[in-house]
Amino acid sequence: MIYRYTILALLLIGIVIGIYVFQFYVILGYKISNKPSDWVDFSDFVGGLLGPLLSFLSFVLLLHSLKQQNKANTILIEEAKNNRKNEKFRVFETHFFNLIDVQRASFNSFKISIDYVSSCTEFNHVDGVIHIEDYIQELRNQGADDDVITQWLDELDRSEKIYNTIRIFCNIVKVISERLTNDNGFSLNDRRQQYHSLISLTEFSQLRMVLIGIQFLDCPQAQWLQNNQEFVTVLKETGLDIGLY
């Protein structure tokens, strides 16, 4: 761009001098003067013509430079925003995966004791979730409503294993909702991706236990998850839903 304006300036100088030479030397037949005063007059004439033109070119070049500077500043601002966003996301990822590890370790110690007619049997991990589901289905077959199942779960969860499962899961969802906000430079799509990641990284049996807790437990975490429409929408997209039991 600078080269173009330089060439234009040189072209204007050449045109002005060329017109002067053509008019006085070629057409009128004047000879090149040896008098200093004539050359002073000539320089004044050329300067008077070229001064405004070159000043205008300088003004245009200045405007172009300001435009380029503003463009560069805009790029730098966007890069700074992206750097801040990336740094926030790195902090989020560290916290997110730490909570995933905590959730996994907590579920590895998950166990419940179910009272049958003549015995009390303890079930660990996946078996515990399966037996809870089976017993809920048995209660449903007997005509039990949600209140009956909630009461049974409260009695079953004296060691708060079920509550702890839903509490940790709720904390992870809150981290996604509260840290990846629009105000922090993130979007709904960013949060949706992390909800999908959470569901994918959570053991399926543990996820079913969370859904049972959301549906039946009377606790703030269950209510908060039910009211988080972004999370519930992603949950439905994966083929799951609240209220399956």
Short mmCIF file of C-alpha atoms in Angstrom, two decimals:
data_model
loop_
_atom_site.label_atom_id
_atom_site.label_comp_id
_atom_site.label_asym_id
_atom_site.label_seq_id
_atom_site.Cartn_x
_atom_site.Cartn_y
_atom_site.Cartn_z
CA MET A 1 0.00 0.00 0.00
CA ILE A 2 2.85 2.44 0.83
CA TYR A 3 4.58 1.60 -2.45
CA ARG A 4 1.40 2.41 -4.34
CA TYR A 5 1.16 5.87 -2.77
CA THR A 6 4.88 6.46 -3.40
CA ILE A 7 4.48 5.62 -7.08
CA LEU A 8 1.42 7.88 -7.26
CA ALA A 9 3.36 10.77 -5.70
CA LEU A 10 6.25 10.31 -8.14
CA LEU A 11 3.77 10.13 -11.00
CA LEU A 12 2.17 13.42 -9.96
CA ILE A 13 5.59 15.08 -9.77
CA GLY A 14 6.43 13.75 -13.23
CA ILE A 15 3.12 14.94 -14.67
CA VAL A 16 3.48 18.46 -13.28
CA ILE A 17 7.07 18.81 -14.51
CA GLY A 18 6.16 17.17 -17.82
CA ILE A 19 3.31 19.63 -18.42
CA TYR A 20 5.59 22.55 -17.66
CA VAL A 21 8.32 21.26 -19.99
CA PHE A 22 5.85 20.43 -22.75
CA GLN A 23 4.16 23.81 -22.58
CA PHE A 24 7.20 26.04 -22.41
CA TYR A 25 9.96 23.99 -24.03
CA VAL A 26 8.11 22.06 -26.74
CA ILE A 27 5.15 24.25 -27.69
CA LEU A 28 6.48 27.75 -26.97
CA GLY A 29 10.07 26.88 -27.81
CA TYR A 30 11.64 28.39 -24.70
CA LYS A 31 15.18 27.39 -23.88
CA ILE A 32 16.39 26.10 -20.54
CA SER A 33 17.33 29.16 -18.53
CA ASN A 34 20.63 29.65 -16.76
CA LYS A 35 19.23 32.35 -14.47
CA PRO A 36 18.80 31.34 -10.81
CA SER A 37 15.72 33.55 -10.54
CA ASP A 38 13.97 31.54 -13.27
CA TRP A 39 14.67 28.31 -11.44
CA VAL A 40 13.36 29.85 -8.22
CA ASP A 41 10.14 30.80 -10.02
CA PHE A 42 9.98 27.30 -11.48
CA SER A 43 10.37 25.68 -8.07
CA ASP A 44 7.69 27.97 -6.62
CA PHE A 45 5.36 27.01 -9.47
CA VAL A 46 6.00 23.27 -9.06
CA GLY A 47 5.76 23.51 -5.28
CA GLY A 48 2.48 25.41 -5.51
CA LEU A 49 0.98 22.68 -7.67
CA LEU A 50 2.44 19.67 -5.92
CA GLY A 51 2.09 20.91 -2.33
CA PRO A 52 -1.70 20.43 -2.02
CA LEU A 53 -1.60 17.16 -3.96
CA LEU A 54 1.16 15.67 -1.83
CA SER A 55 -0.52 16.95 1.34
CA PHE A 56 -3.70 15.19 0.29
CA LEU A 57 -1.75 11.97 -0.36
CA SER A 58 -0.13 12.29 3.06
CA PHE A 59 -3.56 12.67 4.65
CA VAL A 60 -4.87 9.59 2.81
CA LEU A 61 -1.78 7.62 3.85
CA LEU A 62 -2.28 8.70 7.46
CA LEU A 63 -5.90 7.54 7.39
CA HIS A 64 -4.79 4.22 5.95
CA SER A 65 -2.15 3.85 8.68
CA LEU A 66 -4.75 4.56 11.37
CA LYS A 67 -7.07 2.01 9.81
CA GLN A 68 -4.32 -0.62 9.82
CA GLN A 69 -3.42 0.25 13.41
CA ASN A 70 -7.04 -0.11 14.52
CA LYS A 71 -7.23 -3.44 12.74
CA ALA A 72 -4.05 -4.61 14.47
CA ASN A 73 -5.38 -3.42 17.84
CA THR A 74 -8.64 -5.31 17.27
CA ILE A 75 -6.70 -8.48 16.50
CA LEU A 76 -4.59 -8.04 19.64
CA ILE A 77 -7.71 -7.51 21.75
CA GLU A 78 -9.31 -10.66 20.34
CA GLU A 79 -6.12 -12.63 20.95
CA ALA A 80 -6.02 -11.38 24.54
CA LYS A 81 -9.65 -12.42 25.04
CA ASN A 82 -8.93 -15.84 23.58
CA ASN A 83 -5.88 -16.23 25.81
CA ARG A 84 -7.92 -15.35 28.90
CA LYS A 85 -10.64 -17.75 27.79
CA ASN A 86 -8.12 -20.54 27.19
CA GLU A 87 -6.56 -19.96 30.60
CA LYS A 88 -9.98 -20.10 32.28
CA PHE A 89 -10.76 -23.30 30.39
CA ARG A 90 -7.47 -24.91 31.47
CA VAL A 91 -8.30 -24.11 35.10
CA PHE A 92 -11.79 -25.49 34.57
CA GLU A 93 -10.47 -28.70 32.98
CA THR A 94 -8.12 -29.34 35.89
CA HIS A 95 -10.94 -28.91 38.41
CA PHE A 96 -13.37 -30.88 36.24
CA PHE A 97 -11.17 -33.97 35.90
CA ASN A 98 -10.23 -33.85 39.58
CA LEU A 99 -13.93 -34.03 40.43
CA ILE A 100 -14.38 -36.89 37.96
CA ASP A 101 -11.65 -38.80 39.83
CA VAL A 102 -13.34 -38.03 43.15
CA GLN A 103 -16.66 -39.23 41.76
CA ARG A 104 -15.11 -42.46 40.48
CA ALA A 105 -13.36 -43.16 43.79
CA SER A 106 -16.53 -42.44 45.73
CA PHE A 107 -18.60 -44.82 43.63
CA ASN A 108 -15.99 -47.56 44.01
CA SER A 109 -16.82 -47.54 47.72
CA PHE A 110 -20.57 -47.46 47.11
CA LYS A 111 -22.46 -50.17 49.00
CA ILE A 112 -25.94 -50.63 50.38
CA SER A 113 -27.64 -53.19 52.60
CA ILE A 114 -31.09 -54.36 51.55
CA ASP A 115 -33.37 -56.11 54.05
CA TYR A 116 -35.20 -59.07 52.68
CA VAL A 117 -37.75 -61.26 54.48
CA SER A 118 -35.30 -63.22 56.58
CA SER A 119 -31.91 -61.59 55.95
CA CYS A 120 -29.96 -58.42 55.25
CA THR A 121 -27.76 -58.55 52.18
CA GLU A 122 -24.99 -56.09 51.31
CA PHE A 123 -24.36 -55.13 47.70
CA ASN A 124 -21.41 -53.19 46.35
CA HIS A 125 -20.94 -50.89 43.39
CA VAL A 126 -22.88 -51.98 40.27
CA ASP A 127 -24.73 -54.78 42.06
CA GLY A 128 -26.07 -52.27 44.56
CA VAL A 129 -27.58 -50.10 41.83
CA ILE A 130 -29.10 -53.11 40.07
CA HIS A 131 -30.76 -54.34 43.26
CA ILE A 132 -32.09 -50.85 44.02
CA GLU A 133 -33.60 -50.71 40.53
CA ASP A 134 -35.09 -54.19 40.94
CA TYR A 135 -36.61 -53.32 44.30
CA ILE A 136 -38.07 -50.06 42.95
CA GLN A 137 -39.62 -52.04 40.10
CA GLU A 138 -41.02 -54.51 42.62
CA LEU A 139 -42.54 -51.65 44.62
CA ARG A 140 -44.04 -50.21 41.44
CA ASN A 141 -45.56 -53.59 40.62
CA GLN A 142 -47.17 -53.50 44.04
CA GLY A 143 -48.68 -50.10 43.25
CA ALA A 144 -46.27 -47.94 45.26
CA ASP A 145 -46.14 -44.23 44.46
CA ASP A 146 -43.12 -41.89 44.58
CA ASP A 147 -43.61 -41.11 48.27
CA VAL A 148 -43.35 -44.77 49.22
CA ILE A 149 -40.17 -45.21 47.18
CA THR A 150 -38.70 -42.00 48.64
CA GLN A 151 -39.36 -43.27 52.15
CA TRP A 152 -37.76 -46.61 51.35
CA LEU A 153 -34.67 -44.91 49.88
CA ASP A 154 -34.36 -42.69 52.95
CA GLU A 155 -34.36 -45.75 55.18
CA LEU A 156 -31.94 -47.54 52.87
CA ASP A 157 -29.50 -44.63 52.67
CA ARG A 158 -28.65 -44.36 56.36
CA SER A 159 -24.95 -44.20 55.45
CA GLU A 160 -25.74 -41.48 52.84
CA LYS A 161 -24.05 -43.34 49.98
CA ILE A 162 -26.87 -42.49 47.56
CA TYR A 163 -26.95 -38.87 48.71
CA ASN A 164 -23.18 -38.57 48.37
CA THR A 165 -23.36 -39.93 44.81
CA ILE A 166 -25.85 -37.30 43.70
CA ARG A 167 -24.07 -34.55 45.68
CA ILE A 168 -20.74 -35.08 43.89
CA PHE A 169 -22.44 -35.32 40.50
CA CYS A 170 -24.35 -32.10 41.21
CA ASN A 171 -21.11 -30.33 42.13
CA ILE A 172 -19.60 -31.25 38.76
CA VAL A 173 -22.65 -29.96 36.89
CA LYS A 174 -22.45 -26.74 38.92
CA VAL A 175 -18.80 -26.30 37.98
CA ILE A 176 -19.79 -26.49 34.31
CA SER A 177 -22.76 -24.13 34.71
CA GLU A 178 -21.00 -21.53 36.86
CA ARG A 179 -17.53 -21.44 35.29
CA LEU A 180 -18.40 -21.74 31.60
CA THR A 181 -20.80 -18.80 31.63
CA ASN A 182 -21.43 -16.37 28.79
CA ASP A 183 -19.88 -13.61 30.92
CA ASN A 184 -16.62 -15.59 31.01
CA GLY A 185 -16.53 -15.78 27.22
CA PHE A 186 -18.08 -19.23 26.82
CA SER A 187 -21.25 -20.28 25.04
CA LEU A 188 -24.11 -22.71 25.46
CA ASN A 189 -22.36 -25.05 23.04
CA ASP A 190 -19.27 -25.08 25.30
CA ARG A 191 -21.40 -26.08 28.28
CA ARG A 192 -23.27 -28.69 26.27
CA GLN A 193 -19.99 -30.33 25.23
CA GLN A 194 -18.90 -30.56 28.86
CA TYR A 195 -22.27 -32.00 29.93
CA HIS A 196 -21.81 -34.67 27.28
CA SER A 197 -18.27 -35.29 28.55
CA LEU A 198 -19.55 -35.65 32.12
CA ILE A 199 -22.20 -38.16 31.07
CA SER A 200 -19.67 -40.10 29.00
CA LEU A 201 -17.11 -40.21 31.81
CA THR A 202 -19.63 -41.31 34.44
CA GLU A 203 -20.15 -45.05 34.84
CA PHE A 204 -23.55 -46.02 33.50
CA SER A 205 -24.61 -47.69 36.74
CA GLN A 206 -23.55 -44.60 38.67
CA LEU A 207 -25.48 -42.40 36.24
CA ARG A 208 -28.59 -44.51 36.82
CA MET A 209 -28.10 -44.08 40.56
CA VAL A 210 -27.95 -40.32 40.04
CA LEU A 211 -31.21 -40.42 38.05
CA ILE A 212 -32.86 -42.38 40.85
CA GLY A 213 -31.65 -39.78 43.34
CA ILE A 214 -32.89 -36.89 41.20
CA GLN A 215 -36.32 -38.48 40.87
CA PHE A 216 -36.89 -39.57 44.46
CA LEU A 217 -34.54 -37.86 46.94
CA ASP A 218 -35.84 -34.78 48.71
CA CYS A 219 -32.65 -32.72 48.76
CA PRO A 220 -31.46 -29.39 47.28
CA GLN A 221 -29.06 -31.11 44.86
CA ALA A 222 -31.85 -33.18 43.30
CA GLN A 223 -34.07 -30.10 42.92
CA TRP A 224 -31.24 -28.07 41.40
CA LEU A 225 -30.47 -30.73 38.80
CA GLN A 226 -34.15 -31.03 37.90
CA ASN A 227 -34.33 -27.28 37.29
CA ASN A 228 -31.14 -27.07 35.21
CA GLN A 229 -32.73 -27.09 31.77
CA GLU A 230 -29.42 -27.09 29.88
CA PHE A 231 -28.32 -30.27 31.64
CA VAL A 232 -31.73 -31.94 31.35
CA THR A 233 -31.80 -31.21 27.61
CA VAL A 234 -28.40 -32.84 27.09
CA LEU A 235 -29.50 -35.76 29.24
CA LYS A 236 -32.48 -36.33 26.95
CA GLU A 237 -30.23 -36.14 23.89
CA THR A 238 -28.27 -39.11 25.25
CA GLY A 239 -31.44 -41.18 25.58
CA LEU A 240 -31.84 -40.65 29.33
CA ASP A 241 -34.36 -38.62 31.27
CA ILE A 242 -35.51 -37.69 34.74
CA GLY A 243 -38.47 -39.77 35.87
CA LEU A 244 -37.54 -43.11 34.28
CA TYR A 245 -38.49 -45.07 37.37
#
